[in-house]
């Protein structure tokens, strides 16, 4: 009993110390000169040149290096990092030698810009007074002891809560599945799975078309027709089943998704096969590497892509069948195919999540962020920050919209009509140019989340009649705020309006010839 009372007393003392430390909110110097960083206004109340931080103990300073001198880009409360060990701003690794970033954890510390762009961090020599003060740090060891006791108690409590939440989810899913079985037996509920069909045996595998994380894609022949065959090794059976479930959903057939022909198994090694209609141009990434496109062809690629994603996200009922929404969760230009007619189709659903529903409730079995399976360049800010609300299906769908905006940017950056009289840039993946092809998780978090930057939009687009609309559409897709992003149907509607005759017409080129508008 005495031991228990001692633990409670230590915990109370620790909580009191924490409470006192949290009463005073961090104050940071505020100066945002970059219009792209307006989101920092929401990090805390601003009064003059001082910001009172709401959710962080860190101040942020971003300096832009121009002509060898540093210029203030952003001074504000940090929106990503919550705790900082440094008392003063110290230079951090730069992005393309154009920016210097630092964070610190004392009031108004982000105004300290005494260091120069080329100056290394100073070596600090402690005075006798400072050495004496360090003795006081020993007192902190007592607090650490208190915190250790508190963390042990909190850890045990968290494990109990996590176990209870997991059990609640399992019970809820079992309840919904049970309800589905009793709910109008003559109707097909999206909780139920369609029976497996179209087992294909007579497949002739030919050359390799591509290699993914889980499977290899071959060109094949089936009944004298060219097909694409995705071969999963037996150890990746889980991804095979997930992709197969998406293709076999009721009402899943659509012009914007790869046509599913069936499944099979290799008798020699047990590999699992998914057979799809052959796409002549291969992946959109390969297509853009090899080809530029006219305005009309670019519009065709974008329109079919957005329509396919809109259908994938749609919740459809018809003929006593139900297709629930599906979040792709690994959308990239490598997971989009281009057919001979210049239209795009979605494929590679091994990381996708089916948002099943019954009796007005929506649920799904995969509650992981799937970060290890996503393509790094296309991860949305909320995925990079680990702030995905897995209890909300809209978060999963809006992650696809962010990736869609990046793919639209890739397509338009290869459109010759958007660069009149100039060479069309070579194809780059998103952020490959800005981060000098060294795209890592850490650099993306800094560039996309911390600095709130996006792929560069050419300045000359502002001078073209359709350029401002393209820019607005891209910003609407990759907005930091998931609630502010467009939905897939809205993107499709905008693309339809832009494709109408008379919209975005190009002036004559300097040689007097009209701009190319043929998809050939």
mmCIF file of N, CA and C in Angstrom, residues 413-510:
data_model
loop_
_atom_site.group_PDB
_atom_site.id
_atom_site.type_symbol
_atom_site.label_atom_id
_atom_site.label_comp_id
_atom_site.label_asym_id
_atom_site.label_seq_id
_atom_site.Cartn_x
_atom_site.Cartn_y
_atom_site.Cartn_z
ATOM 1 N N UNK A 413 3.537 18.898 -67.887
ATOM 2 C CA UNK A 413 4.926 19.315 -68.075
ATOM 3 C C UNK A 413 5.532 18.718 -69.350
ATOM 4 N N UNK A 414 4.840 17.775 -69.979
ATOM 5 C CA UNK A 414 5.289 17.211 -71.263
ATOM 6 C C UNK A 414 4.396 17.630 -72.417
ATOM 7 N N UNK A 415 3.556 18.644 -72.189
ATOM 8 C CA UNK A 415 2.656 19.146 -73.241
ATOM 9 C C UNK A 415 3.357 20.247 -74.031
ATOM 10 N N UNK A 416 3.613 20.016 -75.307
ATOM 11 C CA UNK A 416 4.349 20.974 -76.135
ATOM 12 C C UNK A 416 3.597 22.287 -76.287
ATOM 13 N N UNK A 417 2.267 22.260 -76.266
ATOM 14 C CA UNK A 417 1.489 23.488 -76.445
ATOM 15 C C UNK A 417 1.556 24.410 -75.233
ATOM 16 N N UNK A 418 2.023 23.901 -74.101
ATOM 17 C CA UNK A 418 2.179 24.753 -72.916
ATOM 18 C C UNK A 418 3.563 25.397 -72.858
ATOM 19 N N UNK A 419 4.407 25.085 -73.850
ATOM 20 C CA UNK A 419 5.729 25.696 -73.945
ATOM 21 C C UNK A 419 5.951 26.206 -75.372
ATOM 22 N N UNK A 420 5.105 27.135 -75.836
ATOM 23 C CA UNK A 420 5.208 27.607 -77.231
ATOM 24 C C UNK A 420 6.548 28.280 -77.492
ATOM 25 N N UNK A 421 7.180 27.864 -78.573
ATOM 26 C CA UNK A 421 8.453 28.454 -78.956
ATOM 27 C C UNK A 421 9.620 28.049 -78.090
ATOM 28 N N UNK A 422 9.446 27.065 -77.219
ATOM 29 C CA UNK A 422 10.529 26.630 -76.331
ATOM 30 C C UNK A 422 10.579 25.109 -76.289
ATOM 31 N N UNK A 423 11.700 24.598 -75.811
ATOM 32 C CA UNK A 423 11.857 23.150 -75.696
ATOM 33 C C UNK A 423 11.019 22.622 -74.535
ATOM 34 N N UNK A 424 10.408 21.474 -74.740
ATOM 35 C CA UNK A 424 9.613 20.850 -73.683
ATOM 36 C C UNK A 424 10.569 20.199 -72.688
ATOM 37 N N UNK A 425 10.386 20.446 -71.385
ATOM 38 C CA UNK A 425 11.296 19.834 -70.397
ATOM 39 C C UNK A 425 11.223 18.315 -70.453
ATOM 40 N N UNK A 426 12.339 17.677 -70.092
ATOM 41 C CA UNK A 426 12.312 16.219 -70.007
ATOM 42 C C UNK A 426 11.431 15.802 -68.831
ATOM 43 N N UNK A 427 11.039 14.541 -68.832
ATOM 44 C CA UNK A 427 10.112 14.083 -67.795
ATOM 45 C C UNK A 427 10.834 13.855 -66.473
ATOM 46 N N UNK A 428 10.280 14.432 -65.406
ATOM 47 C CA UNK A 428 10.767 14.219 -64.052
ATOM 48 C C UNK A 428 9.623 13.745 -63.181
ATOM 49 N N UNK A 429 9.945 12.880 -62.206
ATOM 50 C CA UNK A 429 8.968 12.536 -61.186
ATOM 51 C C UNK A 429 8.765 13.739 -60.270
ATOM 52 N N UNK A 430 7.651 13.804 -59.563
ATOM 53 C CA UNK A 430 7.427 14.925 -58.640
ATOM 54 C C UNK A 430 8.577 15.057 -57.639
ATOM 55 N N UNK A 431 9.047 16.278 -57.444
ATOM 56 C CA UNK A 431 10.102 16.660 -56.497
ATOM 57 C C UNK A 431 11.484 16.153 -56.890
ATOM 58 N N UNK A 432 11.597 15.452 -58.002
ATOM 59 C CA UNK A 432 12.901 14.968 -58.438
ATOM 60 C C UNK A 432 13.809 16.127 -58.840
ATOM 61 N N UNK A 433 13.234 17.162 -59.442
ATOM 62 C CA UNK A 433 14.009 18.325 -59.855
ATOM 63 C C UNK A 433 14.327 19.215 -58.654
ATOM 64 N N UNK A 434 13.335 19.436 -57.786
ATOM 65 C CA UNK A 434 13.529 20.332 -56.639
ATOM 66 C C UNK A 434 14.516 19.764 -55.625
ATOM 67 N N UNK A 435 14.532 18.443 -55.455
ATOM 68 C CA UNK A 435 15.404 17.809 -54.468
ATOM 69 C C UNK A 435 16.626 17.160 -55.106
ATOM 70 N N UNK A 436 16.937 17.571 -56.331
ATOM 71 C CA UNK A 436 18.142 17.123 -57.034
ATOM 72 C C UNK A 436 18.221 15.602 -57.138
ATOM 73 N N UNK A 437 17.091 14.954 -57.411
ATOM 74 C CA UNK A 437 16.984 13.499 -57.602
ATOM 75 C C UNK A 437 17.294 12.714 -56.338
ATOM 76 N N UNK A 438 17.561 13.408 -55.226
ATOM 77 C CA UNK A 438 17.840 12.730 -53.958
ATOM 78 C C UNK A 438 16.589 12.833 -53.078
ATOM 79 N N UNK A 439 15.568 12.085 -53.446
ATOM 80 C CA UNK A 439 14.290 12.155 -52.748
ATOM 81 C C UNK A 439 14.288 11.134 -51.613
ATOM 82 N N UNK A 440 14.337 11.621 -50.393
ATOM 83 C CA UNK A 440 14.278 10.756 -49.215
ATOM 84 C C UNK A 440 13.098 11.186 -48.356
ATOM 85 N N UNK A 441 12.734 10.328 -47.410
ATOM 86 C CA UNK A 441 11.634 10.652 -46.514
ATOM 87 C C UNK A 441 11.910 11.942 -45.749
ATOM 88 N N UNK A 442 13.133 12.085 -45.234
ATOM 89 C CA UNK A 442 13.473 13.262 -44.438
ATOM 90 C C UNK A 442 13.383 14.539 -45.264
ATOM 91 N N UNK A 443 13.911 14.510 -46.495
ATOM 92 C CA UNK A 443 13.889 15.709 -47.347
ATOM 93 C C UNK A 443 12.469 16.037 -47.795
ATOM 94 N N UNK A 444 11.651 15.021 -48.031
ATOM 95 C CA UNK A 444 10.261 15.277 -48.406
ATOM 96 C C UNK A 444 9.485 15.897 -47.249
ATOM 97 N N UNK A 445 9.687 15.380 -46.032
ATOM 98 C CA UNK A 445 9.007 15.954 -44.870
ATOM 99 C C UNK A 445 9.372 17.422 -44.726
ATOM 100 N N UNK A 446 10.644 17.745 -44.909
ATOM 101 C CA UNK A 446 11.098 19.126 -44.793
ATOM 102 C C UNK A 446 10.506 19.996 -45.896
ATOM 103 N N UNK A 447 10.552 19.517 -47.140
ATOM 104 C CA UNK A 447 10.139 20.327 -48.287
ATOM 105 C C UNK A 447 8.618 20.404 -48.421
ATOM 106 N N UNK A 448 7.935 19.268 -48.290
ATOM 107 C CA UNK A 448 6.492 19.213 -48.529
ATOM 108 C C UNK A 448 5.697 19.621 -47.291
ATOM 109 N N UNK A 449 6.091 19.105 -46.124
ATOM 110 C CA UNK A 449 5.328 19.382 -44.904
ATOM 111 C C UNK A 449 5.784 20.650 -44.208
ATOM 112 N N UNK A 450 7.090 20.739 -43.936
ATOM 113 C CA UNK A 450 7.598 21.877 -43.175
ATOM 114 C C UNK A 450 7.527 23.166 -43.984
ATOM 115 N N UNK A 451 8.042 23.136 -45.222
ATOM 116 C CA UNK A 451 8.073 24.337 -46.051
ATOM 117 C C UNK A 451 6.823 24.497 -46.907
ATOM 118 N N UNK A 452 5.973 23.457 -46.945
ATOM 119 C CA UNK A 452 4.718 23.492 -47.697
ATOM 120 C C UNK A 452 4.935 23.846 -49.165
ATOM 121 N N UNK A 453 5.958 23.241 -49.765
ATOM 122 C CA UNK A 453 6.265 23.474 -51.177
ATOM 123 C C UNK A 453 5.671 22.354 -52.030
ATOM 124 N N UNK A 454 5.516 22.648 -53.329
ATOM 125 C CA UNK A 454 5.012 21.684 -54.293
ATOM 126 C C UNK A 454 5.869 21.766 -55.557
ATOM 127 N N UNK A 455 5.688 20.841 -56.516
ATOM 128 C CA UNK A 455 6.475 20.909 -57.747
ATOM 129 C C UNK A 455 6.321 22.260 -58.436
ATOM 130 N N UNK A 456 7.393 22.708 -59.064
ATOM 131 C CA UNK A 456 7.415 24.041 -59.678
ATOM 132 C C UNK A 456 6.476 24.106 -60.881
ATOM 133 N N UNK A 457 5.678 25.178 -60.936
ATOM 134 C CA UNK A 457 4.792 25.436 -62.072
ATOM 135 C C UNK A 457 5.440 26.522 -62.930
ATOM 136 N N UNK A 458 5.661 26.269 -64.212
ATOM 137 C CA UNK A 458 6.340 27.253 -65.066
ATOM 138 C C UNK A 458 5.648 28.618 -65.043
ATOM 139 N N UNK A 459 6.449 29.686 -65.003
ATOM 140 C CA UNK A 459 5.892 31.036 -64.932
ATOM 141 C C UNK A 459 5.140 31.406 -66.203
ATOM 142 N N UNK A 460 5.557 30.843 -67.347
ATOM 143 C CA UNK A 460 4.907 31.232 -68.601
ATOM 144 C C UNK A 460 3.460 30.746 -68.693
ATOM 145 N N UNK A 461 3.058 29.802 -67.814
ATOM 146 C CA UNK A 461 1.671 29.347 -67.833
ATOM 147 C C UNK A 461 0.708 30.467 -67.469
ATOM 148 N N UNK A 462 1.181 31.436 -66.673
ATOM 149 C CA UNK A 462 0.319 32.561 -66.295
ATOM 150 C C UNK A 462 -0.040 33.424 -67.496
ATOM 151 N N UNK A 463 0.754 33.340 -68.563
ATOM 152 C CA UNK A 463 0.506 34.142 -69.764
ATOM 153 C C UNK A 463 -0.389 33.427 -70.762
ATOM 154 N N UNK A 464 -0.683 32.146 -70.534
ATOM 155 C CA UNK A 464 -1.525 31.385 -71.452
ATOM 156 C C UNK A 464 -2.973 31.400 -70.978
ATOM 157 N N UNK A 465 -3.939 31.372 -71.904
ATOM 158 C CA UNK A 465 -5.352 31.463 -71.498
ATOM 159 C C UNK A 465 -5.795 30.328 -70.587
ATOM 160 N N UNK A 466 -5.221 29.136 -70.737
ATOM 161 C CA UNK A 466 -5.614 28.003 -69.917
ATOM 162 C C UNK A 466 -4.669 27.785 -68.742
ATOM 163 N N UNK A 467 -3.576 28.549 -68.668
ATOM 164 C CA UNK A 467 -2.564 28.322 -67.658
ATOM 165 C C UNK A 467 -3.049 28.547 -66.243
ATOM 166 N N UNK A 468 -3.816 29.630 -66.026
ATOM 167 C CA UNK A 468 -4.303 29.934 -64.680
ATOM 168 C C UNK A 468 -5.264 28.866 -64.183
ATOM 169 N N UNK A 469 -6.079 28.316 -65.102
ATOM 170 C CA UNK A 469 -7.019 27.262 -64.715
ATOM 171 C C UNK A 469 -6.262 25.996 -64.335
ATOM 172 N N UNK A 470 -5.223 25.656 -65.103
ATOM 173 C CA UNK A 470 -4.404 24.495 -64.774
ATOM 174 C C UNK A 470 -3.768 24.662 -63.394
ATOM 175 N N UNK A 471 -3.237 25.849 -63.146
ATOM 176 C CA UNK A 471 -2.588 26.126 -61.860
ATOM 177 C C UNK A 471 -3.576 26.000 -60.715
ATOM 178 N N UNK A 472 -4.784 26.547 -60.906
ATOM 179 C CA UNK A 472 -5.816 26.468 -59.874
ATOM 180 C C UNK A 472 -6.220 25.019 -59.607
ATOM 181 N N UNK A 473 -6.307 24.237 -60.673
ATOM 182 C CA UNK A 473 -6.689 22.833 -60.532
ATOM 183 C C UNK A 473 -5.624 22.055 -59.754
ATOM 184 N N UNK A 474 -4.351 22.284 -60.085
ATOM 185 C CA UNK A 474 -3.270 21.589 -59.387
ATOM 186 C C UNK A 474 -3.257 21.944 -57.906
ATOM 187 N N UNK A 475 -3.388 23.242 -57.591
ATOM 188 C CA UNK A 475 -3.389 23.672 -56.191
ATOM 189 C C UNK A 475 -4.571 23.067 -55.452
ATOM 190 N N UNK A 476 -5.726 22.945 -56.148
ATOM 191 C CA UNK A 476 -6.904 22.338 -55.535
ATOM 192 C C UNK A 476 -6.723 20.862 -55.232
ATOM 193 N N UNK A 477 -5.838 20.203 -55.970
ATOM 194 C CA UNK A 477 -5.598 18.772 -55.738
ATOM 195 C C UNK A 477 -4.574 18.535 -54.634
ATOM 196 N N UNK A 478 -3.508 19.338 -54.607
ATOM 197 C CA UNK A 478 -2.431 19.044 -53.653
ATOM 198 C C UNK A 478 -2.421 20.004 -52.466
ATOM 199 N N UNK A 479 -3.561 20.584 -52.141
ATOM 200 C CA UNK A 479 -3.665 21.451 -50.974
ATOM 201 C C UNK A 479 -3.247 20.689 -49.710
ATOM 202 N N UNK A 480 -2.603 21.388 -48.791
ATOM 203 C CA UNK A 480 -2.178 20.761 -47.539
ATOM 204 C C UNK A 480 -3.361 20.275 -46.723
ATOM 205 N N UNK A 481 -4.460 21.049 -46.746
ATOM 206 C CA UNK A 481 -5.668 20.722 -45.989
ATOM 207 C C UNK A 481 -6.479 19.699 -46.779
ATOM 208 N N UNK A 482 -6.657 18.510 -46.225
ATOM 209 C CA UNK A 482 -7.388 17.463 -46.954
ATOM 210 C C UNK A 482 -8.828 17.875 -47.243
ATOM 211 N N UNK A 483 -9.451 18.630 -46.332
ATOM 212 C CA UNK A 483 -10.837 19.061 -46.548
ATOM 213 C C UNK A 483 -10.942 20.082 -47.668
ATOM 214 N N UNK A 484 -9.844 20.784 -47.966
ATOM 215 C CA UNK A 484 -9.871 21.807 -49.018
ATOM 216 C C UNK A 484 -9.571 21.227 -50.398
ATOM 217 N N UNK A 485 -9.116 19.975 -50.458
ATOM 218 C CA UNK A 485 -8.814 19.382 -51.766
ATOM 219 C C UNK A 485 -10.079 19.087 -52.551
ATOM 220 N N UNK A 486 -9.932 19.091 -53.860
ATOM 221 C CA UNK A 486 -11.038 18.708 -54.736
ATOM 222 C C UNK A 486 -11.338 17.220 -54.560
ATOM 223 N N UNK A 487 -12.523 16.811 -54.976
ATOM 224 C CA UNK A 487 -12.833 15.387 -55.057
ATOM 225 C C UNK A 487 -12.614 14.929 -56.496
ATOM 226 N N UNK A 488 -12.514 13.626 -56.685
ATOM 227 C CA UNK A 488 -12.277 13.102 -58.032
ATOM 228 C C UNK A 488 -13.377 13.512 -59.015
ATOM 229 N N UNK A 489 -14.678 13.477 -58.649
ATOM 230 C CA UNK A 489 -15.702 13.939 -59.589
ATOM 231 C C UNK A 489 -15.537 15.409 -59.967
ATOM 232 N N UNK A 490 -15.129 16.260 -59.007
ATOM 233 C CA UNK A 490 -14.933 17.679 -59.311
ATOM 234 C C UNK A 490 -13.790 17.869 -60.288
ATOM 235 N N UNK A 491 -12.709 17.109 -60.124
ATOM 236 C CA UNK A 491 -11.598 17.189 -61.069
ATOM 237 C C UNK A 491 -12.067 16.787 -62.456
ATOM 238 N N UNK A 492 -12.887 15.729 -62.533
ATOM 239 C CA UNK A 492 -13.405 15.277 -63.830
ATOM 240 C C UNK A 492 -14.278 16.316 -64.503
ATOM 241 N N UNK A 493 -15.109 17.015 -63.708
ATOM 242 C CA UNK A 493 -15.979 18.053 -64.268
ATOM 243 C C UNK A 493 -15.153 19.197 -64.841
ATOM 244 N N UNK A 494 -14.122 19.623 -64.097
ATOM 245 C CA UNK A 494 -13.269 20.708 -64.584
ATOM 246 C C UNK A 494 -12.546 20.301 -65.860
ATOM 247 N N UNK A 495 -12.093 19.041 -65.891
ATOM 248 C CA UNK A 495 -11.402 18.582 -67.099
ATOM 249 C C UNK A 495 -12.353 18.575 -68.292
ATOM 250 N N UNK A 496 -13.638 18.210 -68.055
ATOM 251 C CA UNK A 496 -14.614 18.200 -69.143
ATOM 252 C C UNK A 496 -14.824 19.595 -69.693
ATOM 253 N N UNK A 497 -14.945 20.582 -68.812
ATOM 254 C CA UNK A 497 -15.144 21.960 -69.254
ATOM 255 C C UNK A 497 -13.947 22.462 -70.042
ATOM 256 N N UNK A 498 -12.752 22.105 -69.612
ATOM 257 C CA UNK A 498 -11.549 22.561 -70.300
ATOM 258 C C UNK A 498 -11.398 21.909 -71.666
ATOM 259 N N UNK A 499 -12.015 20.734 -71.848
ATOM 260 C CA UNK A 499 -11.886 20.017 -73.119
ATOM 261 C C UNK A 499 -12.891 20.488 -74.159
ATOM 262 N N UNK A 500 -13.852 21.356 -73.762
ATOM 263 C CA UNK A 500 -14.865 21.812 -74.712
ATOM 264 C C UNK A 500 -14.236 22.732 -75.758
ATOM 265 N N UNK A 501 -14.793 22.749 -76.977
ATOM 266 C CA UNK A 501 -14.268 23.631 -78.022
ATOM 267 C C UNK A 501 -14.322 25.087 -77.564
ATOM 268 N N UNK A 502 -13.247 25.814 -77.863
ATOM 269 C CA UNK A 502 -13.209 27.226 -77.527
ATOM 270 C C UNK A 502 -12.517 27.510 -76.214
ATOM 271 N N UNK A 503 -12.328 26.482 -75.370
ATOM 272 C CA UNK A 503 -11.639 26.707 -74.101
ATOM 273 C C UNK A 503 -10.154 26.468 -74.288
ATOM 274 N N UNK A 504 -9.384 27.407 -73.814
ATOM 275 C CA UNK A 504 -7.935 27.227 -73.841
ATOM 276 C C UNK A 504 -7.381 27.145 -75.246
ATOM 277 N N UNK A 505 -7.976 27.864 -76.226
ATOM 278 C CA UNK A 505 -7.463 27.834 -77.589
ATOM 279 C C UNK A 505 -6.101 28.512 -77.635
ATOM 280 N N UNK A 506 -5.211 27.967 -78.432
ATOM 281 C CA UNK A 506 -3.864 28.491 -78.488
ATOM 282 C C UNK A 506 -3.749 29.495 -79.636
ATOM 283 N N UNK A 507 -2.985 30.576 -79.424
ATOM 284 C CA UNK A 507 -2.736 31.507 -80.529
ATOM 285 C C UNK A 507 -1.841 30.864 -81.566
ATOM 286 N N UNK A 508 -1.703 31.541 -82.701
ATOM 287 C CA UNK A 508 -0.841 30.995 -83.752
ATOM 288 C C UNK A 508 0.614 31.074 -83.311
ATOM 289 N N UNK A 509 1.369 30.110 -83.763
ATOM 290 C CA UNK A 509 2.792 30.091 -83.459
ATOM 291 C C UNK A 509 3.501 31.145 -84.312
ATOM 292 N N UNK A 510 4.741 31.528 -83.934
ATOM 293 C CA UNK A 510 5.451 32.578 -84.673
ATOM 294 C C UNK A 510 5.588 32.318 -86.159
#
